[in-house]
Every structure is written in structure tokens, then in C-alpha cells.
CSV table of C-alpha atoms in Angstrom, one decimal:
chain,number,residue,atom,x,y,z
A,28,MET,CA,-11.2,-27.4,0.2
A,29,ARG,CA,-9.9,-26.8,3.7
A,30,LEU,CA,-8.8,-23.3,4.6
A,31,THR,CA,-7.8,-23.8,8.2
A,32,TRP,CA,-4.1,-23.5,7.2
A,33,LEU,CA,-4.8,-20.1,5.9
A,34,LEU,CA,-6.8,-18.9,8.9
A,35,ARG,CA,-4.0,-20.1,11.2
A,36,SER,CA,-1.2,-18.5,9.3
A,37,GLY,CA,0.1,-15.4,11.0
A,38,PHE,CA,2.3,-14.8,8.0
A,39,MET,CA,-0.7,-14.7,5.6
A,40,TRP,CA,-2.6,-12.4,8.0
A,41,ALA,CA,0.3,-10.0,8.2
A,42,LEU,CA,0.5,-9.9,4.4
A,43,ALA,CA,-3.3,-9.4,4.3
A,44,GLY,CA,-3.0,-6.5,6.7
A,45,LEU,CA,-0.4,-4.9,4.4
A,46,VAL,CA,-2.5,-5.4,1.3
A,47,PHE,CA,-5.5,-3.9,3.2
A,48,ILE,CA,-3.4,-0.8,4.0
A,49,GLY,CA,-1.8,-0.6,0.5
A,50,MET,CA,-4.9,-1.0,-1.6
A,51,GLY,CA,-6.9,1.1,0.8
A,52,THR,CA,-4.4,3.9,0.6
A,53,TYR,CA,-4.3,3.9,-3.2
A,54,ASN,CA,-8.1,3.9,-3.4
A,55,ALA,CA,-8.5,6.7,-0.8
A,56,VAL,CA,-6.1,8.9,-2.8
A,57,ALA,CA,-7.7,8.1,-6.1
A,58,THR,CA,-11.2,8.7,-4.6
A,59,TRP,CA,-10.7,11.8,-2.4
A,60,LEU,CA,-7.6,13.7,-3.6
A,61,GLU,CA,-9.6,16.4,-5.3
A,62,PRO,CA,-11.7,17.4,-2.3
A,63,ILE,CA,-8.5,17.2,-0.1
A,64,LEU,CA,-6.6,19.5,-2.5
A,65,LYS,CA,-9.6,21.9,-2.7
A,66,ASN,CA,-8.8,22.8,0.9
A,67,TYR,CA,-5.5,24.1,-0.4
A,68,GLY,CA,-6.8,25.7,-3.6
A,69,GLU,CA,-5.2,23.0,-5.8
A,70,ALA,CA,-8.2,20.8,-6.7
A,71,GLY,CA,-7.6,21.1,-10.4
A,72,ALA,CA,-4.3,19.3,-10.0
A,73,ALA,CA,-5.8,16.1,-8.5
A,74,GLY,CA,-6.2,14.2,-11.7
A,75,ASN,CA,-2.7,14.8,-12.9
A,76,LEU,CA,-1.2,13.9,-9.4
A,77,ILE,CA,-3.2,10.6,-9.4
A,78,ALA,CA,-1.9,9.9,-12.9
A,79,ILE,CA,1.7,10.7,-11.7
A,80,MET,CA,1.3,8.3,-8.8
A,81,THR,CA,-0.1,5.6,-11.0
A,82,VAL,CA,2.5,5.9,-13.7
A,83,ALA,CA,5.3,5.8,-11.1
A,84,GLY,CA,3.5,2.7,-9.6
A,85,ILE,CA,3.4,1.0,-12.9
A,86,ALA,CA,7.2,1.7,-13.3
A,87,GLY,CA,7.8,0.4,-9.8
A,88,ALA,CA,5.8,-2.7,-10.3
A,89,ALA,CA,7.7,-3.4,-13.6
A,90,VAL,CA,11.1,-3.1,-11.9
A,91,LEU,CA,11.1,-3.7,-8.2
A,92,PRO,CA,9.4,-7.1,-7.7
A,93,ALA,CA,11.9,-9.1,-9.7
A,94,TRP,CA,14.8,-7.1,-8.2
A,95,VAL,CA,13.5,-7.7,-4.7
A,96,ALA,CA,12.9,-11.4,-5.3
A,97,ARG,CA,16.4,-12.0,-6.7
A,98,ARG,CA,17.9,-10.5,-3.6
A,99,ASP,CA,15.3,-12.0,-1.2
A,100,ARG,CA,14.5,-8.6,0.2
A,101,ARG,CA,10.7,-8.8,0.3
A,102,ARG,CA,10.4,-7.7,3.9
A,103,THR,CA,12.8,-4.8,3.3
A,104,MET,CA,10.6,-3.7,0.4
A,105,LEU,CA,7.4,-3.8,2.4
A,106,VAL,CA,8.9,-2.0,5.3
A,107,ALA,CA,10.1,0.7,2.9
A,108,ALA,CA,6.7,1.0,1.3
A,109,VAL,CA,4.8,1.6,4.5
A,110,THR,CA,7.5,3.8,5.9
A,111,ALA,CA,7.3,5.9,2.7
A,112,SER,CA,3.6,6.3,3.2
A,113,VAL,CA,4.1,7.8,6.6
A,114,VAL,CA,6.7,10.2,5.3
A,115,VAL,CA,4.9,11.1,2.0
A,116,PHE,CA,1.5,11.9,3.6
A,117,THR,CA,3.0,13.8,6.5
A,118,ALA,CA,5.1,15.8,4.0
A,119,VAL,CA,2.0,16.5,1.9
A,120,ALA,CA,0.0,17.5,4.9
A,121,LEU,CA,2.7,20.1,5.9
A,122,ARG,CA,3.3,21.6,2.4
A,123,HIS,CA,0.7,21.8,-0.4
A,124,ASP,CA,2.2,23.1,-3.6
A,125,VAL,CA,1.6,20.8,-6.6
A,126,VAL,CA,5.3,20.2,-7.5
A,127,TRP,CA,6.0,19.1,-3.9
A,128,ILE,CA,3.0,16.8,-3.9
A,129,GLY,CA,3.9,15.4,-7.3
A,130,ALA,CA,7.4,14.6,-6.2
A,131,TRP,CA,6.2,12.8,-3.1
A,132,PHE,CA,3.5,10.9,-5.1
A,133,VAL,CA,6.2,9.6,-7.4
A,134,VAL,CA,7.9,8.0,-4.4
A,135,GLU,CA,4.6,6.7,-3.0
A,136,GLY,CA,3.4,5.2,-6.3
A,137,PHE,CA,6.7,3.6,-7.1
A,138,LEU,CA,6.9,1.8,-3.8
A,139,LEU,CA,3.2,1.2,-3.0
A,140,MET,CA,2.1,-0.3,-6.2
A,141,ALA,CA,5.2,-2.5,-6.5
A,142,SER,CA,4.3,-4.0,-3.1
A,143,LEU,CA,1.3,-6.0,-4.4
A,144,PRO,CA,3.3,-8.2,-6.7
A,145,VAL,CA,5.9,-8.7,-4.0
A,146,VAL,CA,3.3,-9.8,-1.5
A,147,LEU,CA,1.6,-12.2,-4.1
A,148,ASP,CA,5.0,-13.7,-4.9
A,149,TRP,CA,5.9,-14.2,-1.3
A,150,SER,CA,2.5,-15.7,-0.5
A,151,GLU,CA,3.0,-18.2,-3.3
A,152,LEU,CA,6.4,-19.2,-2.0
A,153,ARG,CA,4.9,-19.8,1.4
A,154,ALA,CA,1.6,-21.4,0.4
A,155,GLY,CA,3.1,-23.7,-2.3
A,156,ALA,CA,1.8,-24.7,-5.7
A,157,GLN,CA,-1.3,-26.5,-4.3
A,158,ARG,CA,-2.6,-23.6,-2.2
A,159,HIS,CA,-1.3,-20.4,-3.8
A,160,GLY,CA,-4.7,-19.6,-5.4
A,161,GLU,CA,-6.4,-19.7,-2.0
A,162,ALA,CA,-3.6,-17.4,-0.6
A,163,ALA,CA,-3.9,-14.9,-3.4
A,164,GLY,CA,-7.7,-14.8,-3.2
A,165,PHE,CA,-7.5,-14.2,0.6
A,166,LEU,CA,-5.0,-11.4,0.1
A,167,LEU,CA,-7.0,-9.7,-2.7
A,168,MET,CA,-10.2,-9.9,-0.6
A,169,ALA,CA,-8.3,-8.1,2.2
A,170,GLY,CA,-7.1,-5.5,-0.3
A,171,ASN,CA,-10.6,-4.9,-1.6
A,172,LEU,CA,-11.9,-4.5,2.0
A,173,GLY,CA,-9.1,-2.0,2.6
A,174,GLY,CA,-10.2,-0.3,-0.6
A,175,LEU,CA,-13.6,0.3,1.0
A,176,VAL,CA,-12.7,1.0,4.6
A,177,LEU,CA,-9.9,3.5,4.2
A,178,PRO,CA,-11.7,5.7,1.7
A,179,GLY,CA,-14.8,5.5,3.9
A,180,LEU,CA,-12.9,6.7,6.9
A,181,LEU,CA,-11.1,9.3,5.0
A,182,GLN,CA,-14.5,10.7,3.7
A,183,LEU,CA,-15.4,11.4,7.3
A,184,LEU,CA,-12.4,13.7,7.6
A,185,LEU,CA,-12.8,15.7,4.4
A,186,GLY,CA,-13.9,18.9,6.3
A,187,SER,CA,-10.3,19.2,7.6
A,188,SER,CA,-7.4,20.1,5.5
A,189,ALA,CA,-4.7,17.9,7.1
A,190,LEU,CA,-6.6,15.1,8.8
A,191,PRO,CA,-7.3,13.0,5.7
A,192,LEU,CA,-3.6,13.0,4.8
A,193,LEU,CA,-2.6,12.2,8.4
A,194,LEU,CA,-5.0,9.3,8.4
A,195,LEU,CA,-3.1,7.9,5.4
A,196,ALA,CA,0.2,8.5,7.2
A,197,GLY,CA,-1.3,6.7,10.2
A,198,ALA,CA,-2.3,3.8,8.1
A,199,GLY,CA,1.2,3.5,6.9
A,200,ALA,CA,2.4,3.7,10.5
A,201,VAL,CA,0.2,0.8,11.4
A,202,GLY,CA,1.8,-1.2,8.6
A,203,ILE,CA,5.4,-0.7,10.0
A,204,PRO,CA,5.1,-3.1,12.9
A,205,ILE,CA,3.1,-5.5,10.8
A,206,SER,CA,5.8,-5.6,8.1
A,207,LEU,CA,8.5,-6.0,10.8
A,208,ARG,CA,6.8,-9.2,12.0
A,209,LEU,CA,7.5,-10.8,8.7
A,210,PRO,CA,10.6,-13.0,8.3
A,211,ILE,CA,13.8,-11.3,7.1
A,212,ARG,CA,14.2,-13.8,4.3
A,213,GLY,CA,11.4,-15.3,2.2
A,214,GLU,CA,12.4,-19.0,2.1
A,215,PRO,CA,9.4,-21.2,1.1
A,216,ARG,CA,7.5,-23.3,3.6
A,217,VAL,CA,5.1,-25.6,1.8
């Protein structure tokens, strides 16, 4: 099976970059939130906050992808998700009470976790029926790599109170220009 089409596709690489950031962000939060919150005296709330983010993400993944696909607003959704990451993690770095963090994590989970089905749907439209498995595998490998790299980088910053959160905001900021490179509409190209 030839994968040159995949390696030459700027579109698929852009999606891979976004999945790298998204899965990396979620894994970093799920892995290191407790020691981050320990810096603020709120370590005991980490499990509940991760659960809140995850439940909001499940709700978002149940509702948003179909809505976005019907309106062909995939790029808008992905831009919103990475922009939300910048805002959410900056807000949490600036203020540390549990209710504040929980409210922001609802937003983050709702948008972040809904992004993966949007990306996979869009990649299938672009790759076509014959190659969508290759595209999905490529994107999920990128996500798993992000799930290793971002938590690893974040671990290096755990001695600081705000830097780990600002790293996650920075990852979202990197995703903004990547998402803006995507086409406004998701018409298929087989």
C-alpha cells in the first residue's frame, strides 16, 4: 500500500498537528493536574476536575460533530477548540479556585474532546473510502505521540505553579495558525 499521498498532504499534516496538540493536552491534564493543583493547595480536587472535563467532553463529542458536519463548519470548530485552550489554561493559571477551574474545564472538555470525531470525519471526506483507514491511523499515531510529548514536557515544569498551565495555553496557541490553514469548507477531494 502506497502512503505517498498521505505524506504529501498538507491537509492531513495539519489535522495531525491538531490531534497531536489535542490528545497531548488531554493526556497532560489527566496525568499532571494533581501536582499542578498541589502548588495552589487544591490537589484533592484534581480527580473531580478531570472527571468534569471528561464528562463535558463526552457530551461535546455526542452533540457537536454531527452539528458541525451538517453545517460544514469543521474548521470553525477546530479554531474554536484551540482558541479555547489558550483562554482556558491562561485563565486557570491566573486564578486557582476549584469552581473557577471546573467551569473552564467544562468548556475545554466540551470543545477539545469533540474535536477528534470532527477531525476523523473530515479526514475520511478528504481521503475517500479507499484510504480513510490510512488517514485515521496516521492521525491517531500523531495523537498518541502528542499524548507522550506534551505530558513529558509538562513534567519538566512541575516545579512552577503557572508554567505547566501556560505550556498548555502555548500548545493551543500553536494550534491556531495550524487550524486557520485548513479550508473553510470541508468539501471532499478523493
